[in-house]
Coordinates of C-alpha atoms and ligand atoms in Angstrom, one line a residue:
M8 CA 29.4 157.6 -78.6
K9 CA 30.3 155.6 -75.5
A10 CA 33.6 156.7 -73.9
I11 CA 35.4 156.5 -70.5
Q12 CA 36.2 159.9 -69.2
V13 CA 38.3 161.1 -66.3
H14 CA 37.8 164.4 -64.5
R15 CA 40.4 164.2 -61.7
A16 CA 43.6 162.2 -60.8
G17 CA 43.0 158.9 -59.1
G18 CA 42.8 155.1 -59.5
P19 CA 40.1 152.9 -61.1
E20 CA 37.4 154.8 -59.2
V21 CA 37.8 157.9 -61.4
L22 CA 37.0 156.2 -64.7
E23 CA 33.4 157.2 -65.7
L24 CA 31.4 155.8 -68.5
T25 CA 29.9 158.7 -70.4
D26 CA 28.4 159.8 -73.8
L27 CA 30.6 162.1 -75.9
P28 CA 30.0 163.4 -79.5
K29 CA 31.5 161.3 -82.2
P30 CA 34.7 163.1 -83.3
S31 CA 35.4 164.0 -86.9
P32 CA 38.8 163.9 -88.6
G33 CA 40.6 167.2 -89.2
P34 CA 43.2 167.7 -91.9
G35 CA 45.7 164.9 -92.0
Q36 CA 43.7 162.8 -89.6
V37 CA 41.6 159.6 -89.8
L38 CA 38.5 158.6 -87.9
I39 CA 38.7 155.0 -86.6
R40 CA 35.9 152.8 -85.3
V41 CA 37.6 151.2 -82.3
E42 CA 37.4 147.4 -82.0
A43 CA 40.0 146.7 -79.3
V44 CA 42.1 148.9 -77.0
G45 CA 45.4 147.8 -75.4
L46 CA 45.5 148.6 -71.7
N47 CA 49.0 149.9 -70.7
F48 CA 50.5 150.5 -67.3
A49 CA 51.1 154.0 -68.7
D50 CA 47.3 154.5 -68.9
I51 CA 47.1 153.9 -65.2
L52 CA 49.9 156.4 -64.5
Q53 CA 48.4 158.9 -66.9
V54 CA 45.0 158.7 -65.1
A55 CA 46.7 159.0 -61.8
G56 CA 48.6 162.1 -62.9
E57 CA 51.9 160.3 -62.4
Y58 CA 53.0 160.0 -66.0
L59 CA 56.1 161.5 -67.6
V60 CA 54.0 164.3 -69.1
R61 CA 51.3 166.2 -67.2
T62 CA 47.8 164.9 -67.5
R63 CA 45.1 167.6 -68.3
Y64 CA 41.6 166.7 -67.1
P65 CA 39.0 166.0 -68.3
M66 CA 40.5 163.4 -70.6
V67 CA 39.7 160.1 -72.2
P68 CA 42.6 157.6 -71.6
G69 CA 43.9 155.0 -74.1
M70 CA 47.0 155.3 -76.2
E71 CA 46.9 152.2 -78.5
F72 CA 44.0 150.5 -80.3
A73 CA 42.9 148.6 -83.4
G74 CA 39.9 149.1 -85.6
T75 CA 38.6 150.1 -89.0
I76 CA 39.1 153.4 -90.7
E77 CA 35.7 155.0 -91.2
A78 CA 36.6 158.5 -92.6
L79 CA 39.6 160.4 -93.9
G80 CA 40.4 164.0 -93.1
E81 CA 41.5 166.5 -95.8
G82 CA 44.7 165.7 -97.6
V83 CA 45.1 162.1 -96.2
E84 CA 46.9 159.7 -98.5
G85 CA 48.2 156.2 -98.3
V86 CA 45.3 154.7 -96.2
R87 CA 41.7 154.1 -97.2
E88 CA 38.2 153.8 -95.7
G89 CA 37.4 150.3 -94.5
Q90 CA 41.1 149.5 -93.9
R91 CA 42.0 147.5 -90.7
V92 CA 44.6 149.4 -88.7
A93 CA 46.4 149.6 -85.4
A94 CA 47.1 153.1 -84.0
L95 CA 49.2 154.8 -81.4
G96 CA 48.1 158.1 -80.0
G97 CA 48.6 160.1 -76.8
S98 CA 45.2 159.3 -75.4
G99 CA 41.5 159.1 -76.4
A100 CA 41.1 155.4 -77.3
F101 CA 38.8 154.4 -74.4
A102 CA 35.9 155.1 -76.7
E103 CA 33.8 153.8 -79.6
Y104 CA 35.6 156.1 -82.1
A105 CA 39.0 157.8 -82.1
V106 CA 40.8 160.3 -84.3
V107 CA 44.5 160.1 -84.9
P108 CA 47.1 161.5 -87.4
A109 CA 47.1 159.3 -90.5
G110 CA 50.9 158.9 -90.1
S111 CA 50.4 157.0 -86.8
V112 CA 48.5 154.1 -88.1
L113 CA 49.9 150.7 -89.1
P114 CA 48.2 148.3 -91.5
V115 CA 47.0 145.1 -89.8
P116 CA 47.7 141.8 -91.6
P117 CA 44.6 139.7 -92.2
E118 CA 45.7 136.9 -89.9
M119 CA 45.9 139.2 -86.9
S120 CA 42.8 139.7 -84.8
A121 CA 41.8 143.2 -83.6
A122 CA 42.8 142.2 -80.0
E123 CA 46.3 141.1 -81.2
A124 CA 46.7 144.2 -83.2
A125 CA 45.7 146.4 -80.3
A126 CA 48.3 144.6 -78.1
F127 CA 51.1 145.3 -80.6
P128 CA 52.3 148.9 -81.0
V129 CA 53.4 150.1 -77.5
S130 CA 55.0 146.9 -76.3
Y131 CA 56.8 145.7 -79.5
F132 CA 58.1 149.1 -80.5
T133 CA 59.3 149.7 -77.0
A134 CA 61.0 146.3 -76.8
Y135 CA 62.7 147.0 -80.1
F136 CA 63.9 150.5 -79.2
A137 CA 65.0 149.3 -75.8
L138 CA 67.0 146.3 -76.9
Q139 CA 68.2 147.2 -80.4
T140 CA 68.4 151.0 -80.5
Q141 CA 69.3 151.9 -76.9
A142 CA 71.1 148.8 -75.6
Q143 CA 72.6 147.9 -79.0
A144 CA 72.1 144.2 -78.2
Q145 CA 74.5 141.7 -79.7
P146 CA 73.6 138.1 -80.5
G147 CA 74.5 135.7 -77.7
E148 CA 74.3 138.4 -75.0
W149 CA 72.2 137.8 -71.8
V150 CA 69.2 140.0 -71.2
L151 CA 67.2 140.0 -67.9
I152 CA 63.5 141.0 -68.4
Q153 CA 61.5 142.0 -65.4
A154 CA 57.7 141.6 -65.3
A155 CA 58.4 139.2 -68.1
A156 CA 54.9 137.7 -68.3
G157 CA 53.2 141.1 -68.7
A158 CA 52.5 143.0 -71.9
L159 CA 56.0 144.6 -72.4
G160 CA 57.6 141.5 -70.9
T161 CA 56.1 139.0 -73.3
A162 CA 56.9 141.2 -76.3
S163 CA 60.4 141.7 -75.0
I164 CA 61.0 137.9 -74.8
Q165 CA 59.9 137.5 -78.4
I166 CA 62.0 140.4 -79.6
A167 CA 65.1 139.3 -77.6
K168 CA 64.9 135.8 -79.1
A169 CA 64.5 137.3 -82.6
L170 CA 67.7 139.3 -81.9
G171 CA 69.6 136.1 -80.8
L172 CA 69.7 137.0 -77.1
R173 CA 69.6 134.6 -74.1
V174 CA 66.8 135.5 -71.8
V175 CA 66.4 135.5 -68.0
A176 CA 62.8 136.1 -67.3
L177 CA 61.5 137.3 -63.9
A178 CA 57.9 137.2 -62.7
S179 CA 55.8 136.7 -59.6
S180 CA 54.2 133.3 -60.1
E181 CA 55.0 129.9 -61.5
E182 CA 52.1 130.2 -63.9
K183 CA 53.7 133.4 -65.3
L184 CA 57.1 131.8 -65.6
A185 CA 55.6 128.8 -67.5
L186 CA 54.3 131.4 -70.1
C187 CA 57.7 132.9 -70.3
R188 CA 59.3 129.5 -71.0
R189 CA 56.7 128.8 -73.8
L190 CA 57.8 132.1 -75.4
G191 CA 61.4 131.0 -75.4
A192 CA 62.9 132.3 -72.1
D193 CA 66.1 130.3 -71.3
V194 CA 66.0 130.9 -67.5
T195 CA 63.0 131.7 -65.4
L196 CA 63.1 132.9 -61.8
L197 CA 60.5 134.0 -59.3
N198 CA 61.1 137.7 -58.4
T199 CA 59.9 136.9 -54.9
Q200 CA 62.9 134.8 -54.0
D201 CA 65.5 136.1 -51.5
N202 CA 68.7 135.4 -53.3
L203 CA 67.8 136.8 -56.7
V204 CA 71.2 138.5 -57.4
D205 CA 73.0 135.2 -56.7
S206 CA 70.6 133.2 -58.8
V207 CA 71.0 135.6 -61.8
R208 CA 74.8 135.4 -61.5
K209 CA 74.7 131.6 -61.3
A210 CA 72.4 131.4 -64.4
T211 CA 74.9 133.5 -66.4
E212 CA 78.1 131.5 -65.5
G213 CA 78.9 134.0 -62.8
K214 CA 79.2 137.1 -65.1
G215 CA 75.8 138.7 -64.8
V216 CA 73.5 140.0 -67.5
D217 CA 74.6 142.2 -70.4
I218 CA 71.3 144.0 -70.6
L219 CA 68.7 144.5 -67.9
M220 CA 65.2 145.8 -68.6
E221 CA 64.2 147.6 -65.4
V222 CA 60.5 148.3 -65.2
V223 CA 59.8 148.0 -61.4
G224 CA 62.2 150.6 -59.8
G225 CA 62.0 151.4 -56.1
A226 CA 64.1 149.4 -53.7
G227 CA 64.8 146.6 -56.2
F228 CA 66.8 149.0 -58.4
A229 CA 69.9 148.5 -56.3
H230 CA 69.7 144.8 -56.8
S231 CA 69.3 145.2 -60.5
L232 CA 72.6 147.1 -60.6
K233 CA 74.3 144.1 -58.9
M234 CA 73.1 141.7 -61.6
L235 CA 74.9 143.6 -64.4
A236 CA 77.9 142.1 -66.2
Y237 CA 81.1 144.0 -67.1
R238 CA 80.0 146.6 -69.6
G239 CA 76.3 145.8 -68.8
R240 CA 73.6 148.2 -69.7
L241 CA 70.7 148.8 -67.4
L242 CA 67.6 150.1 -69.3
V243 CA 65.3 152.3 -67.2
I244 CA 62.0 151.6 -68.9
G245 CA 59.4 151.9 -66.1
S246 CA 58.7 152.2 -62.4
A247 CA 55.7 149.9 -61.7
S248 CA 56.4 150.1 -58.0
R249 CA 55.8 153.8 -58.2
E250 CA 58.6 154.3 -55.7
M251 CA 61.8 156.3 -56.0
A252 CA 65.0 154.4 -56.6
Q253 CA 68.5 155.4 -55.4
M254 CA 71.8 154.9 -57.0
Y255 CA 75.5 155.9 -56.6
P256 CA 76.7 156.7 -60.2
V257 CA 80.4 156.2 -59.2
A258 CA 79.6 152.5 -58.7
L259 CA 79.2 152.2 -62.4
M260 CA 82.8 153.0 -63.1
K261 CA 84.3 149.8 -61.9
G262 CA 82.4 147.7 -64.4
N263 CA 82.3 150.2 -67.2
Q264 CA 78.5 149.9 -66.9
S265 CA 75.7 152.2 -68.2
V266 CA 72.2 153.2 -67.1
I267 CA 70.1 154.2 -70.1
G268 CA 66.6 155.7 -70.3
V269 CA 64.0 154.4 -72.7
W270 CA 60.8 156.2 -73.6
L271 CA 58.8 155.3 -76.6
T272 CA 57.1 158.6 -77.2
P273 CA 60.0 160.7 -78.6
F274 CA 60.8 157.9 -81.0
L275 CA 57.3 158.1 -82.5
S276 CA 58.1 161.5 -84.0
D277 CA 61.5 160.3 -85.4
P278 CA 60.7 159.0 -88.9
T279 CA 64.2 157.4 -89.4
Q280 CA 63.9 155.4 -86.1
M281 CA 60.3 154.4 -86.8
Q282 CA 61.2 153.2 -90.3
A283 CA 64.0 151.1 -88.9
A284 CA 61.7 149.6 -86.2
T285 CA 58.9 148.9 -88.6
A286 CA 61.3 147.3 -91.1
F287 CA 62.5 145.0 -88.3
L288 CA 59.1 144.2 -86.7
M289 CA 56.6 143.8 -89.6
P290 CA 58.4 140.8 -91.2
L291 CA 58.4 139.1 -87.8
V292 CA 54.7 139.6 -87.5
A293 CA 54.0 138.5 -91.1
S294 CA 56.0 135.3 -90.6
G295 CA 54.1 134.6 -87.4
R296 CA 57.4 134.5 -85.5
V297 CA 56.1 137.3 -83.3
R298 CA 52.6 137.2 -82.1
P299 CA 51.2 139.5 -79.2
V300 CA 50.0 137.6 -76.1
V301 CA 46.4 138.7 -75.5
G302 CA 45.5 138.5 -71.9
E303 CA 42.1 139.0 -70.3
R304 CA 39.4 141.0 -72.2
F305 CA 37.0 143.4 -70.6
K306 CA 34.1 145.4 -72.0
L307 CA 34.9 149.2 -72.3
E308 CA 32.4 149.9 -69.4
E309 CA 34.4 147.5 -67.2
A310 CA 37.6 149.7 -67.5
A311 CA 37.8 150.2 -63.8
R312 CA 37.8 146.4 -63.2
A313 CA 40.5 146.1 -65.9
F314 CA 42.7 148.8 -64.2
A315 CA 42.3 146.9 -60.8
F316 CA 43.2 143.7 -62.5
V317 CA 46.5 145.1 -63.9
L318 CA 47.3 146.9 -60.6
G319 CA 46.7 143.5 -58.8
R320 CA 49.4 142.0 -61.0
K321 CA 47.0 139.4 -62.3
N322 CA 47.5 139.9 -66.0
T323 CA 49.6 137.9 -68.4
G324 CA 50.2 139.6 -71.8
K325 CA 48.1 142.6 -72.7
V326 CA 44.7 143.3 -71.2
I327 CA 42.2 144.4 -73.9
L328 CA 39.1 146.6 -73.6
E329 CA 36.4 146.1 -76.2
P330 CA 33.9 148.9 -76.9
Ligands
NDP6 P1 52.5 144.8 -67.4 O1 51.5 144.0 -68.2 O2 53.9 144.3 -67.4 O3 52.0 144.8 -65.9 C1 52.8 145.3 -64.9 C2 53.6 144.2 -64.2 O4 54.6 144.8 -63.4 C3 52.8 143.4 -63.3 O5 52.1 142.3 -63.9 C4 53.9 142.9 -62.3 O6 54.5 141.7 -62.8 C5 54.9 144.0 -62.4 N1 54.9 144.8 -61.1 C6 55.9 144.9 -60.3 N2 55.6 145.7 -59.2 C7 54.4 146.1 -59.4 C8 53.5 146.9 -58.6 N3 53.9 147.4 -57.5 N4 52.2 147.1 -59.1 C9 51.8 146.5 -60.3 N5 52.6 145.8 -61.1 C10 53.9 145.5 -60.6 O7 52.4 146.3 -67.9 P2 53.0 147.1 -69.2 O8 53.6 146.1 -70.1 O9 52.0 148.0 -69.6 O10 54.2 147.9 -68.5 C11 55.3 147.3 -67.9 C12 56.2 148.4 -67.4 O11 56.9 148.9 -68.6 C13 55.6 149.6 -66.7 O12 56.5 150.1 -65.7 C14 55.4 150.6 -67.8 O13 55.3 151.9 -67.3 C15 56.7 150.3 -68.6 N6 56.6 150.7 -70.0 C16 57.4 151.8 -70.5 C17 57.4 152.2 -71.7 C18 58.4 153.2 -72.2 O14 58.3 153.8 -73.3 N7 59.4 153.5 -71.4 C19 56.5 151.6 -72.7 C20 55.7 150.5 -72.2 C21 55.7 150.1 -70.9 P3 54.9 140.5 -61.7 O15 53.7 140.2 -61.0 O16 55.4 139.4 -62.6 O17 56.0 141.1 -60.9

């Protein structure tokens, strides 16, 4: 089968199209014919060897995808051959076929395309765990979403609105901000403007935001802290700048503020948390209230171009690879 393999740490240039044996499902696993793969910033970090867990090479990237179950491993129950599913795994989806534990697949409603389904798991579960589980968002609170036109950002706007929050969306172009407004953002601001802290305070009647989804890190982190309201929660979700951030924890005391980490992976092996998230998310999908924003689509063999596209900050919504 066709796959993209990586032998050493690097950027788009280390992604190699190759031929690998088609995998077969072990006990408790399912074999899925991959129809669409969601490209995540985490894939880029994983290939670069900069992810939260160490990358072991050679590897096939790709942590979320959608497709059709082709074979069941021993002892698998609750899913069937021919079923359309979305799946979340650690890696291995940049290929025509992938094997994942049966417990990590989600049924795909008929009205959802493969591309939409592939754009769903990482961004929507992360948005839910960030806002609901970690920040304990309350209706009426203000949330600031960085990179709001991206994959996680567009999902976060939709989940924030479903939770009754007021949204300040930041992005790097007017076109991106227009998308954020279409998704329901209440206030949109260019992240390139000089006086961002003042603009955020002004937009929130001088008080600042109750929750801030920090995904860029680096030098901007200090500004993010200044945008927080009294008892504000800053969620550390990513570091797209790939630069270190500095902070003085004592500064949090004055406003009874918190800095909270958010990582999707540990939640995936917590059945109670996953059930709560699924029970919240799936009705929103079924009612059409939440619909993933599918961005540009690339052929699997164009994975390097797709990486460069995301690194160039050109995407809106989730970039999709199609085998
Ligand atoms: P996006 O689709 O949001 O793409 C990244 C966006 O980040 C860009 O479009 C850009 O938006 C912004 N950005 C800011 N600085 C840079 C930079 N130096 N290089 C590239 N992009 C930059 O990607 P994802 O939705 O996949 O991920 C967004 C962030 O969320 C990442 O940091 C990712 O690691 C994190 N994440 C974390 C998860 C977790 O479990 N903790 C799960 C999922 C995502 P703009 O041009 O508008 O500034």
